[in-house]
mmCIF file of C-alpha atoms in Angstrom:
data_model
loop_
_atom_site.group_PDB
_atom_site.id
_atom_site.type_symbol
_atom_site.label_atom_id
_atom_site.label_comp_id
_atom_site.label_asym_id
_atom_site.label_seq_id
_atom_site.Cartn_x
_atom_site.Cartn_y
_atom_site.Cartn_z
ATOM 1 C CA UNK A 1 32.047 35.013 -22.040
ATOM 2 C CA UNK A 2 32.961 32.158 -24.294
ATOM 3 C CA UNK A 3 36.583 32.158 -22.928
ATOM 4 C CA UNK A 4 36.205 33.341 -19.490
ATOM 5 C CA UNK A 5 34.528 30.190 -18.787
ATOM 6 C CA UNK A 6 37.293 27.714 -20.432
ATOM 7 C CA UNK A 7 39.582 29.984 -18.217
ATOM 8 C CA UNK A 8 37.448 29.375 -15.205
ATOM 9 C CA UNK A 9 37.501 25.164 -16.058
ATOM 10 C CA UNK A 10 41.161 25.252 -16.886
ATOM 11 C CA UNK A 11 41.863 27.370 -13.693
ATOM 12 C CA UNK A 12 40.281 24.091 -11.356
ATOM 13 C CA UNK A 13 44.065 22.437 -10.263
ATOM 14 C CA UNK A 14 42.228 19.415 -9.078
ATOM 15 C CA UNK A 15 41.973 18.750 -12.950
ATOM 16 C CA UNK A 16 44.732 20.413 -14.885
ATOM 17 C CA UNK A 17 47.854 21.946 -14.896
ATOM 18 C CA UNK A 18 49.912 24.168 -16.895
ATOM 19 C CA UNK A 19 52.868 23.291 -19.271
ATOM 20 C CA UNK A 20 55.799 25.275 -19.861
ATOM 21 C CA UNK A 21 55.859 24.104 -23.434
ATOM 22 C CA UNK A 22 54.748 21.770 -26.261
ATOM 23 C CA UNK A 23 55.290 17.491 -24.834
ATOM 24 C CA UNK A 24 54.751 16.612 -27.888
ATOM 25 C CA UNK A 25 58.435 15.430 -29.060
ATOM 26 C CA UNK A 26 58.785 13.961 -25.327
ATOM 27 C CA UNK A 27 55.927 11.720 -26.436
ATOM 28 C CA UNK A 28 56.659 10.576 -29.470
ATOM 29 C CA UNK A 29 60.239 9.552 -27.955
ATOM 30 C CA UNK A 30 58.162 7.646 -25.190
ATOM 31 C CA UNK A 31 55.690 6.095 -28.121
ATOM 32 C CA UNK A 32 58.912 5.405 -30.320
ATOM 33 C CA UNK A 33 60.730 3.038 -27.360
ATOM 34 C CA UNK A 34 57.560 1.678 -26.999
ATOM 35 C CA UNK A 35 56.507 0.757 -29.958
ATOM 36 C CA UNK A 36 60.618 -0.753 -30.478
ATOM 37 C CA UNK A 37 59.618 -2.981 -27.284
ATOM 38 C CA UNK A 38 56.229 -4.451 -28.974
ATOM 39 C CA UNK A 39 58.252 -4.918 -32.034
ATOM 40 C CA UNK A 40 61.102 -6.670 -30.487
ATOM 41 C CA UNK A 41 59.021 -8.729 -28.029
ATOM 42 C CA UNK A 42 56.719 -9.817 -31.132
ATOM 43 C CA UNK A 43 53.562 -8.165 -29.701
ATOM 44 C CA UNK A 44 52.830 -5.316 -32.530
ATOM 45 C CA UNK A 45 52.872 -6.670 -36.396
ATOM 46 C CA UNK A 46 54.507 -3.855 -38.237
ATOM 47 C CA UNK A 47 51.103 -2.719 -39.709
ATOM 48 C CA UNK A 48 50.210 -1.706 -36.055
ATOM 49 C CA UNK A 49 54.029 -0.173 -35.095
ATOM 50 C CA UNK A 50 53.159 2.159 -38.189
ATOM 51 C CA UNK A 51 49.720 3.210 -37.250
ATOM 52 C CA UNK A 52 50.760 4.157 -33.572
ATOM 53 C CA UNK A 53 53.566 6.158 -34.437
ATOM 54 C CA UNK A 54 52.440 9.608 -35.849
ATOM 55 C CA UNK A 55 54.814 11.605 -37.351
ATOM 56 C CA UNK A 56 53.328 14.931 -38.070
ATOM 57 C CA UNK A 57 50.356 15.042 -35.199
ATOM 58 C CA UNK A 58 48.575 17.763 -34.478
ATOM 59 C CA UNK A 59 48.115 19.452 -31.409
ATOM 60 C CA UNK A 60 44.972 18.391 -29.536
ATOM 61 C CA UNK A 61 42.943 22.095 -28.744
ATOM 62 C CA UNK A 62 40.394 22.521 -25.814
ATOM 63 C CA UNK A 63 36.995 23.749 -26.106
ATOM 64 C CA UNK A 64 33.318 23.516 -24.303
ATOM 65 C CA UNK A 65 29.863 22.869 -25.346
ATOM 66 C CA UNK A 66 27.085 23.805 -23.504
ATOM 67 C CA UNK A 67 24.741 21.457 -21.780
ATOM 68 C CA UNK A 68 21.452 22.718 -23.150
ATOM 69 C CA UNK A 69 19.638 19.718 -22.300
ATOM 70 C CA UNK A 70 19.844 19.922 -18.929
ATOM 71 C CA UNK A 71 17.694 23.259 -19.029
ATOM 72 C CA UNK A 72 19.584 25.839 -16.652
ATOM 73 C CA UNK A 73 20.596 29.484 -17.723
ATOM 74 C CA UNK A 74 22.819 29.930 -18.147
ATOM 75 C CA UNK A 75 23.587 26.176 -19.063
ATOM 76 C CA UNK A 76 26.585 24.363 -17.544
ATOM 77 C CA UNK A 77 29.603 23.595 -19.652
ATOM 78 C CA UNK A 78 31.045 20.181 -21.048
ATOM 79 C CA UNK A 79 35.015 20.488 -22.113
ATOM 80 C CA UNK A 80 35.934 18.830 -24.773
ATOM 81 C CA UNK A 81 39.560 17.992 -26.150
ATOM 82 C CA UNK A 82 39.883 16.949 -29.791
ATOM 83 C CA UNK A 83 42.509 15.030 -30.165
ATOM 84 C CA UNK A 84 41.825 14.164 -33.600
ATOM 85 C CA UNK A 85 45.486 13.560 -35.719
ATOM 86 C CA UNK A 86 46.837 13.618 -31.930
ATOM 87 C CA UNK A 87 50.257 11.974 -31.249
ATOM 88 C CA UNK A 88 47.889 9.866 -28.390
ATOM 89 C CA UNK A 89 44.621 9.099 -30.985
ATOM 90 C CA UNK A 90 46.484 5.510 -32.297
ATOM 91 C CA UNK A 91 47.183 4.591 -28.868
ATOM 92 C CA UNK A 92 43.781 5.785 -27.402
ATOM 93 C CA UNK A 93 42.291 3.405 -30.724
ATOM 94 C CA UNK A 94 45.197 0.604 -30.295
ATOM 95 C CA UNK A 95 43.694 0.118 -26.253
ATOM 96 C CA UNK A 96 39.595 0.413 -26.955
ATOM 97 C CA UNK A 97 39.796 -2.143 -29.118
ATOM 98 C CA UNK A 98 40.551 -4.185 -26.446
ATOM 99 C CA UNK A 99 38.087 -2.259 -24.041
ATOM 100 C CA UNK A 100 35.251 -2.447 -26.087
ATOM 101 C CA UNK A 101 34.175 -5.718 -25.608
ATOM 102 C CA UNK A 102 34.826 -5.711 -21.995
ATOM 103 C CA UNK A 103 32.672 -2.555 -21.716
ATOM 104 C CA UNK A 104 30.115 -4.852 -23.748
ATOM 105 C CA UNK A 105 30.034 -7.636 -20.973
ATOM 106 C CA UNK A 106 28.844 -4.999 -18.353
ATOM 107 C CA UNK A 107 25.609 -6.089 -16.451
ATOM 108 C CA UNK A 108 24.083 -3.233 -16.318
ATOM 109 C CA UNK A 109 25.095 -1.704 -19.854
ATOM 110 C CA UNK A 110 23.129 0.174 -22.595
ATOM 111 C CA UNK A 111 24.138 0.506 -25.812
ATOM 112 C CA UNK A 112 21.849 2.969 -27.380
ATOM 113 C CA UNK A 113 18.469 4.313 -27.241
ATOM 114 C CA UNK A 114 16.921 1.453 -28.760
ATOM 115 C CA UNK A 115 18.742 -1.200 -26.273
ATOM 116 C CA UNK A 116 16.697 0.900 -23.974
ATOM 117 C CA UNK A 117 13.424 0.502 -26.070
ATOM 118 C CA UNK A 118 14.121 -3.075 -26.150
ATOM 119 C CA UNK A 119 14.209 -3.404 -22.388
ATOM 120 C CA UNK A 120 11.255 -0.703 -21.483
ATOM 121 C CA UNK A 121 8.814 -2.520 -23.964
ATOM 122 C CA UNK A 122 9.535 -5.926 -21.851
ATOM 123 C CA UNK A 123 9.561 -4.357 -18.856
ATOM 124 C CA UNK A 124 6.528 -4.471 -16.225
ATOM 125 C CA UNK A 125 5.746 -1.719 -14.413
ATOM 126 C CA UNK A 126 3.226 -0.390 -11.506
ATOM 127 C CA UNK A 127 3.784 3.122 -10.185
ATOM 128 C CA UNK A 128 2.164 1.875 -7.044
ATOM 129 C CA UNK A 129 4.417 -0.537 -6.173
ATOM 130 C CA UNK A 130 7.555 1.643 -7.564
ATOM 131 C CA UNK A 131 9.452 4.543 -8.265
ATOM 132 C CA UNK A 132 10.850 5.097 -11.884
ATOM 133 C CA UNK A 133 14.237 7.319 -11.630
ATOM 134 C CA UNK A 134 17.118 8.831 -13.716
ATOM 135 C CA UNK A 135 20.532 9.218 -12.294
ATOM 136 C CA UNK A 136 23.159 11.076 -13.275
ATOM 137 C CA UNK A 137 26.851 10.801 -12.046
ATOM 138 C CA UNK A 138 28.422 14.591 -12.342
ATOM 139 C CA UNK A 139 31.166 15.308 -14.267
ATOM 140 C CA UNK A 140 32.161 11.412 -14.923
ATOM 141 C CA UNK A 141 35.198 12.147 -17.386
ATOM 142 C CA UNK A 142 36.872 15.089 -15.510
ATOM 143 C CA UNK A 143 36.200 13.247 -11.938
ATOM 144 C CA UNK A 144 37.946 9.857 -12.811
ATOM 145 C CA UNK A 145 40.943 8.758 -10.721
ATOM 146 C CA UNK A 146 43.637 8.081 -13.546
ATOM 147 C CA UNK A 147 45.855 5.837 -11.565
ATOM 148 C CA UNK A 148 42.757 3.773 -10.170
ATOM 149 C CA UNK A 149 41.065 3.383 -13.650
ATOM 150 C CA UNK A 150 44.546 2.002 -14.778
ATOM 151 C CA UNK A 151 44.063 -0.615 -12.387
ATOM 152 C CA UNK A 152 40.460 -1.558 -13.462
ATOM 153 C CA UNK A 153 41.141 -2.247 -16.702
ATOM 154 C CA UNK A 154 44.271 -3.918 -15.588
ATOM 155 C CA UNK A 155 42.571 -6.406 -13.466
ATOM 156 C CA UNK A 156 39.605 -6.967 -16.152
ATOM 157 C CA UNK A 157 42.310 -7.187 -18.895
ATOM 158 C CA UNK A 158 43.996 -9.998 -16.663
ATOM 159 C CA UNK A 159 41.062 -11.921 -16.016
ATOM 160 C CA UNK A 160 40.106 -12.215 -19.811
ATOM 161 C CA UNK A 161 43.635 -12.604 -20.737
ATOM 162 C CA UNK A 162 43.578 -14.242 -24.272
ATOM 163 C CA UNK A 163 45.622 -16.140 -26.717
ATOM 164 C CA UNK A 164 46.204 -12.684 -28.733
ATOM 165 C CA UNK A 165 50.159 -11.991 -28.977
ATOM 166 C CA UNK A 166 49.468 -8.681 -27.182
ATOM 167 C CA UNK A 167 49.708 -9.148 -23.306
ATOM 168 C CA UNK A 168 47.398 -6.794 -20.977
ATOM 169 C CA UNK A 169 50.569 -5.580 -19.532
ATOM 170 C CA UNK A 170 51.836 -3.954 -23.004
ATOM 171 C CA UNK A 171 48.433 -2.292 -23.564
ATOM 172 C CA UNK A 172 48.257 -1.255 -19.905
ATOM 173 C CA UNK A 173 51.553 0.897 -20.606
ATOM 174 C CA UNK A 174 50.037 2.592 -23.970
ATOM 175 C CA UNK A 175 47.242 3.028 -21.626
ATOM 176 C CA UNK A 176 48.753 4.445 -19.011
ATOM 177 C CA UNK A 177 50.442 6.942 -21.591
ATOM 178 C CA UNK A 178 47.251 7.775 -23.164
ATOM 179 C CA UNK A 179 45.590 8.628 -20.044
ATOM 180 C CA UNK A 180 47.882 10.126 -17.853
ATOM 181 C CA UNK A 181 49.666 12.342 -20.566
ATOM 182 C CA UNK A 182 46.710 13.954 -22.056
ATOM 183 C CA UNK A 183 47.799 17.389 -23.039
ATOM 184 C CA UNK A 184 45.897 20.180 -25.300
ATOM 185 C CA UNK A 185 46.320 24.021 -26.053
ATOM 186 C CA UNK A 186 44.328 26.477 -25.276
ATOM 187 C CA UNK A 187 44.849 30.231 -26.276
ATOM 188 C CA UNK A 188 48.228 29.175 -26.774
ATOM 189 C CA UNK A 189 49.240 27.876 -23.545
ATOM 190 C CA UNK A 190 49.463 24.098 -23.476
ATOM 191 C CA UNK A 191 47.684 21.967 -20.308
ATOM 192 C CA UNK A 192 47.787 18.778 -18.590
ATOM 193 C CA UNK A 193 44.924 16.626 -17.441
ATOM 194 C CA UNK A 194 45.927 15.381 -14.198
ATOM 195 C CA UNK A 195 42.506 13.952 -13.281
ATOM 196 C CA UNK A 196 40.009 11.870 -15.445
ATOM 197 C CA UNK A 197 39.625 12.053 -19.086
ATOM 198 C CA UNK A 198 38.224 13.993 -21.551
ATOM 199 C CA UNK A 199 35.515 13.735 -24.119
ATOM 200 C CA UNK A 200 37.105 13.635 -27.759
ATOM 201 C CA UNK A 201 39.479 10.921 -26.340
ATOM 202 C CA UNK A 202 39.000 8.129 -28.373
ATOM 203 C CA UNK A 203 38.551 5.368 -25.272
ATOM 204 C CA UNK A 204 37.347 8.451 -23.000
ATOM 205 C CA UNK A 205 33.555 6.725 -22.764
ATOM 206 C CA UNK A 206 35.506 2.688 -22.463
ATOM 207 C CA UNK A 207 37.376 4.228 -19.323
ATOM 208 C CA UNK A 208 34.626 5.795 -17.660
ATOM 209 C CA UNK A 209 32.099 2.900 -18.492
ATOM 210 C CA UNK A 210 34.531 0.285 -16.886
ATOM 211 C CA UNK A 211 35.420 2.647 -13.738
ATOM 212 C CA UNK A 212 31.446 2.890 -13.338
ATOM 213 C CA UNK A 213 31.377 -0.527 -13.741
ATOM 214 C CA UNK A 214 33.728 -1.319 -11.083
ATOM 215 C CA UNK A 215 31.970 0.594 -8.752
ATOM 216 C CA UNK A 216 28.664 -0.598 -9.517
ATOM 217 C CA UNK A 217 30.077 -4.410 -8.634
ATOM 218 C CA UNK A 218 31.578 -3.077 -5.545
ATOM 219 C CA UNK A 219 28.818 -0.986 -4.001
ATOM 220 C CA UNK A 220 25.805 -0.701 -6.068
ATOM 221 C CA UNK A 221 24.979 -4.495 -6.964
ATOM 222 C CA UNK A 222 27.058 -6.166 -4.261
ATOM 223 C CA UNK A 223 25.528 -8.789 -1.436
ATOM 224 C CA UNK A 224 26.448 -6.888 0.924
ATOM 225 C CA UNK A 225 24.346 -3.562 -0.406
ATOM 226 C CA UNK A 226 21.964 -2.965 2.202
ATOM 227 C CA UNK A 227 19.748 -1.495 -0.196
ATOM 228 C CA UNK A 228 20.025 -4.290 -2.745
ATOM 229 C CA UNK A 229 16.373 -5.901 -2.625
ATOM 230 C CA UNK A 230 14.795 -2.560 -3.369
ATOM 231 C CA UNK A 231 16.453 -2.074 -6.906
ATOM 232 C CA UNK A 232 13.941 -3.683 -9.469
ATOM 233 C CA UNK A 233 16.575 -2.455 -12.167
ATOM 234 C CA UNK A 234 19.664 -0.834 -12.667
ATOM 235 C CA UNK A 235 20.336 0.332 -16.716
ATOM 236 C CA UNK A 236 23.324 2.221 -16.926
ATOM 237 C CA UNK A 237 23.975 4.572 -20.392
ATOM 238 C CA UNK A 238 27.680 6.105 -19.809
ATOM 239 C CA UNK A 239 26.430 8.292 -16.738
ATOM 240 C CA UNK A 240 22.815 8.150 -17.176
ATOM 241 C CA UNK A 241 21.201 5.567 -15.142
ATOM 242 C CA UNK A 242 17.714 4.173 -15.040
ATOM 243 C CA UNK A 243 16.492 2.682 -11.864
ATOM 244 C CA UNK A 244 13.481 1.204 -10.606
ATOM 245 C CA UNK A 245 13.308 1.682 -7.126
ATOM 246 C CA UNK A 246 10.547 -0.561 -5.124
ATOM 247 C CA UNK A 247 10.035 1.682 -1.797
ATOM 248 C CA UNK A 248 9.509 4.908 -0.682
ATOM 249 C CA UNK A 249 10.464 8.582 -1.714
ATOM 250 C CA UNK A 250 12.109 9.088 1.483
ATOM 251 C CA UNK A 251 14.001 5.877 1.365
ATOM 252 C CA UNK A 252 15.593 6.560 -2.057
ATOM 253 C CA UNK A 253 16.966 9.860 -0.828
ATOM 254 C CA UNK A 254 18.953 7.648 2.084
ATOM 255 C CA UNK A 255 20.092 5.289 -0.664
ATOM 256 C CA UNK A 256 21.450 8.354 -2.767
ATOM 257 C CA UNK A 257 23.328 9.621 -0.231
ATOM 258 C CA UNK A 258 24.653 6.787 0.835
ATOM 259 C CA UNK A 259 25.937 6.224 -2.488
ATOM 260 C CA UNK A 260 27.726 9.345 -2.620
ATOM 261 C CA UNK A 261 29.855 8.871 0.702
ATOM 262 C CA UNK A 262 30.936 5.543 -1.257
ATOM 263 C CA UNK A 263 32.916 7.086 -3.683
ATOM 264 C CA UNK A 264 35.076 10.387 -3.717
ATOM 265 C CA UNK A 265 34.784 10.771 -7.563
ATOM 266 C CA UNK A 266 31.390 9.519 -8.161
ATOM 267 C CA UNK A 267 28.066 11.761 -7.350
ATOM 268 C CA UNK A 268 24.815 11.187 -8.491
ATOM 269 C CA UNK A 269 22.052 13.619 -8.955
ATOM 270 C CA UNK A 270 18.316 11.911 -8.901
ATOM 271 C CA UNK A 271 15.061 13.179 -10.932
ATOM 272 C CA UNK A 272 11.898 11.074 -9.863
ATOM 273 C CA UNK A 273 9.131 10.559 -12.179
ATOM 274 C CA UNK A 274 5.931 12.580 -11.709
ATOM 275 C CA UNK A 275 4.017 12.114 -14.928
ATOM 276 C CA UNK A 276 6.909 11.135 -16.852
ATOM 277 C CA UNK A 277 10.515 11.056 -16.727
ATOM 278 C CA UNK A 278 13.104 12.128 -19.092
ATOM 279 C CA UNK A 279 16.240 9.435 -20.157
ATOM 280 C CA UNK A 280 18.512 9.646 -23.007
ATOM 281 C CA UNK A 281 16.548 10.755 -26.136
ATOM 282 C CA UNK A 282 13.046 9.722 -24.425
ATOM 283 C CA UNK A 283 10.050 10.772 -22.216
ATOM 284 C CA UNK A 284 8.735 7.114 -20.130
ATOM 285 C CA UNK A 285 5.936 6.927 -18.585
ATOM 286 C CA UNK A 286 3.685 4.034 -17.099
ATOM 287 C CA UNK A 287 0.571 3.386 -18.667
ATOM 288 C CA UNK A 288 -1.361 0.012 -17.882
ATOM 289 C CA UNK A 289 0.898 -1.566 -15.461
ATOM 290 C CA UNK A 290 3.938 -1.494 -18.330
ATOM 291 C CA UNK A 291 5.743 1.904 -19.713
ATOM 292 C CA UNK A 292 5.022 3.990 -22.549
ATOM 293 C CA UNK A 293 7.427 6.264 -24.150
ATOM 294 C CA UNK A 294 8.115 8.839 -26.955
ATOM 295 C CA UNK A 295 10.931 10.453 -28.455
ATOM 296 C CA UNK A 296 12.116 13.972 -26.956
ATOM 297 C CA UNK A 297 13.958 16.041 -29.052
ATOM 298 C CA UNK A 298 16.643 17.629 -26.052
ATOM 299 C CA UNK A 299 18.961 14.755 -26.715
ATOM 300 C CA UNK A 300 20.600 11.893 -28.402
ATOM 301 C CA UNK A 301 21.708 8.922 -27.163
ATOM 302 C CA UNK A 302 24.610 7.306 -29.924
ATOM 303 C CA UNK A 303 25.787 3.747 -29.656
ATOM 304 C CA UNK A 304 29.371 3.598 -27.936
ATOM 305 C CA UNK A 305 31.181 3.235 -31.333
ATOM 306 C CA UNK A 306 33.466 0.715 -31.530
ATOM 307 C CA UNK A 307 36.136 1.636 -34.731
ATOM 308 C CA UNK A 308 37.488 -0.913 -36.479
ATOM 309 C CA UNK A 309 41.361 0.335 -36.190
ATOM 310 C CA UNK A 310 43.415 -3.122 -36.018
ATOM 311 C CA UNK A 311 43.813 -6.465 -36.370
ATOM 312 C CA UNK A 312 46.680 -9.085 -34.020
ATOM 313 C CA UNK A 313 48.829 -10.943 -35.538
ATOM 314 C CA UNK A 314 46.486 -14.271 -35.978
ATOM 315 C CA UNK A 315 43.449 -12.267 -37.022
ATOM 316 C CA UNK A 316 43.468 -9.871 -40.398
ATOM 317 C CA UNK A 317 44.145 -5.987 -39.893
ATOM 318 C CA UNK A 318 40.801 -4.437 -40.602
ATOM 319 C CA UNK A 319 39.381 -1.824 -42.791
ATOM 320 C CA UNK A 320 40.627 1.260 -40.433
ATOM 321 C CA UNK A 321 44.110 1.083 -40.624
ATOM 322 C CA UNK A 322 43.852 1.102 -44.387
ATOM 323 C CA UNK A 323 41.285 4.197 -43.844
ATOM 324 C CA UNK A 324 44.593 5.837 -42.010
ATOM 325 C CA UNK A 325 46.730 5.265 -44.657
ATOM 326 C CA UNK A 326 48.030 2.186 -43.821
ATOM 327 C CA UNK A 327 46.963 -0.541 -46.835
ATOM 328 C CA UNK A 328 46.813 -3.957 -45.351
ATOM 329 C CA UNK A 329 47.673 -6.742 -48.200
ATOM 330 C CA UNK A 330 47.452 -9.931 -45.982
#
């Protein structure tokens, strides 16, 4: 059953396609030139040329999880590549540490479950005069365009270019590799991801959070949003989305679907409060005019880690590259 249904995932062409053989000395040629060009240019110190270049990775394997949280049987699947010791983890490291604080400047972002406790407790809140809803966007890290997510983080890259001696345009191309040349085994035949990312991928949750991002200045928060004035809030966590909607049942429904016709890769699924309403690792509901909450076991929502990997030339190289084996004396 287990493997019929990563056959059945891997078998969707929309998403991935089949290799002939192992990429993985390809890559590390296309890491190694690289790698020479950040050196040559003076944008890599040779503390960080050594920890992107891996010369005995392992071979990132595919596997799913079920989704029991979302309470279906049988429960949908979640694939999963670890790309742990992967040829494409340093890179995938090297570019979220960058990303990471740009995902931390979204408007609408949540770090963790207690961000989310910190905004609930100061929030106001009268069931007659709103609706209290959880969205979910399906599938976020398969559904991704690649090419178009690339360009996000280009453009956000560019507009908080810094005095750091790596330009945007050097980590866009370890980006770009990282992304778009994704590969994993499975039952030993290796794949391709040809759309989106996968979970296990280091700067997997950066990616998505910034492509969500985009869209959510674009369509969801944008002037021009007919639909605007009737969002009290917008909280996003990854793909989990809390939203306080100020008219009618009916009305929200037209506002979902006109959502989804704004995007190709982006689809939301709603779940309106009755008595309470379920959102990362809690149960909300109002009480008093304000909302009450407590802790639901089904799931947990973890602060997007940011790992401590490097350092640029004009700051010190932090404590991970010495925890991969890479001492850092000054």
């Amino acid at each position: 059953m287990y493997k019929e249904e990563c056959q059945h995932q891997l078998g969707n062409a929309q998403h991935y396609k089949r290799l002939s053989r192992d990429p993985t000395l390809d890559l590390q040629e296309e890491i190694s030139f690289l790698v020479n060009r950040g050196i040559d240019n003076d944008w890599l110190t040779r503390h960080e040329a050594a920890f992107l270049t891996q010369s005995n990775p392992k071979i990132p394997y595919f596997y799913i999880l079920p989704k029991i949280h979302k309470g279906t049987i049988p429960p949908p699947s979640r694939p999963i590549v670890s790309g742990i010791g992967s040829i494409l983890e340093p890179l995938s490291l090297f570019c979220d540490f960058f990303l990471q604080p740009l995902v931390k400047q979204i408007p609408t972002y949540l770090k963790d479950t207690t961000d989310a406790l910190v905004l609930l407790d100061s929030m106001p809140f009268d069931k007659n005069a709103g609706l209290l809803i959880m969205l979910d966007v399906e599938s976020l890290y398969t559904k991704i365009p690649q090419e178009t997510t690339v360009g996000v983080i280009c453009e956000l890259l560019e507009a908080n270019r810094s005095d750091s001696q790596t330009p945007p345009e050097f980590i866009l191309d370890l980006a770009h590799l990282a992304l778009t040349r994704n590969y994993f085994e499975f039952e030993n035949q290796f794949y391709l991801q040809i759309q989106g990312t996968s979970m296990g991928i280091t700067f997997a949750q950066s990616l998505a959070c910034l492509y969500v991002d985009n869209f959510e200045r674009q369509v969801v928060l944008h002037e021009e949003n007919p639909y605007l004035e009737q969002i009290k809030l917008w909280k996003r966590y990854i793909d989990d989305i809390l939203l306080i909607w100020t008219r009618s049942r009916e009305e929200v429904h037209t506002f979902i679907a006109w959502l989804n016709r704004a995007n190709p890769f982006l689809k939301f699924t709603m779940t309106i409060a009755i008595d309470q309403l379920p959102f990362l690792d809690l149960l909300i509901r109002e009480n008093n005019g304000s909302l009450d909450f407590h802790f639901s076991v089904s799931y947990v929502a973890l602060p997007l880690i940011t790992v401590p990997v490097l350092g640029l030339r004009r700051h010190a190289l932090t404590s991970g590259l010495e925890l991969c084996g890479f001492p850092y004396s000054g």
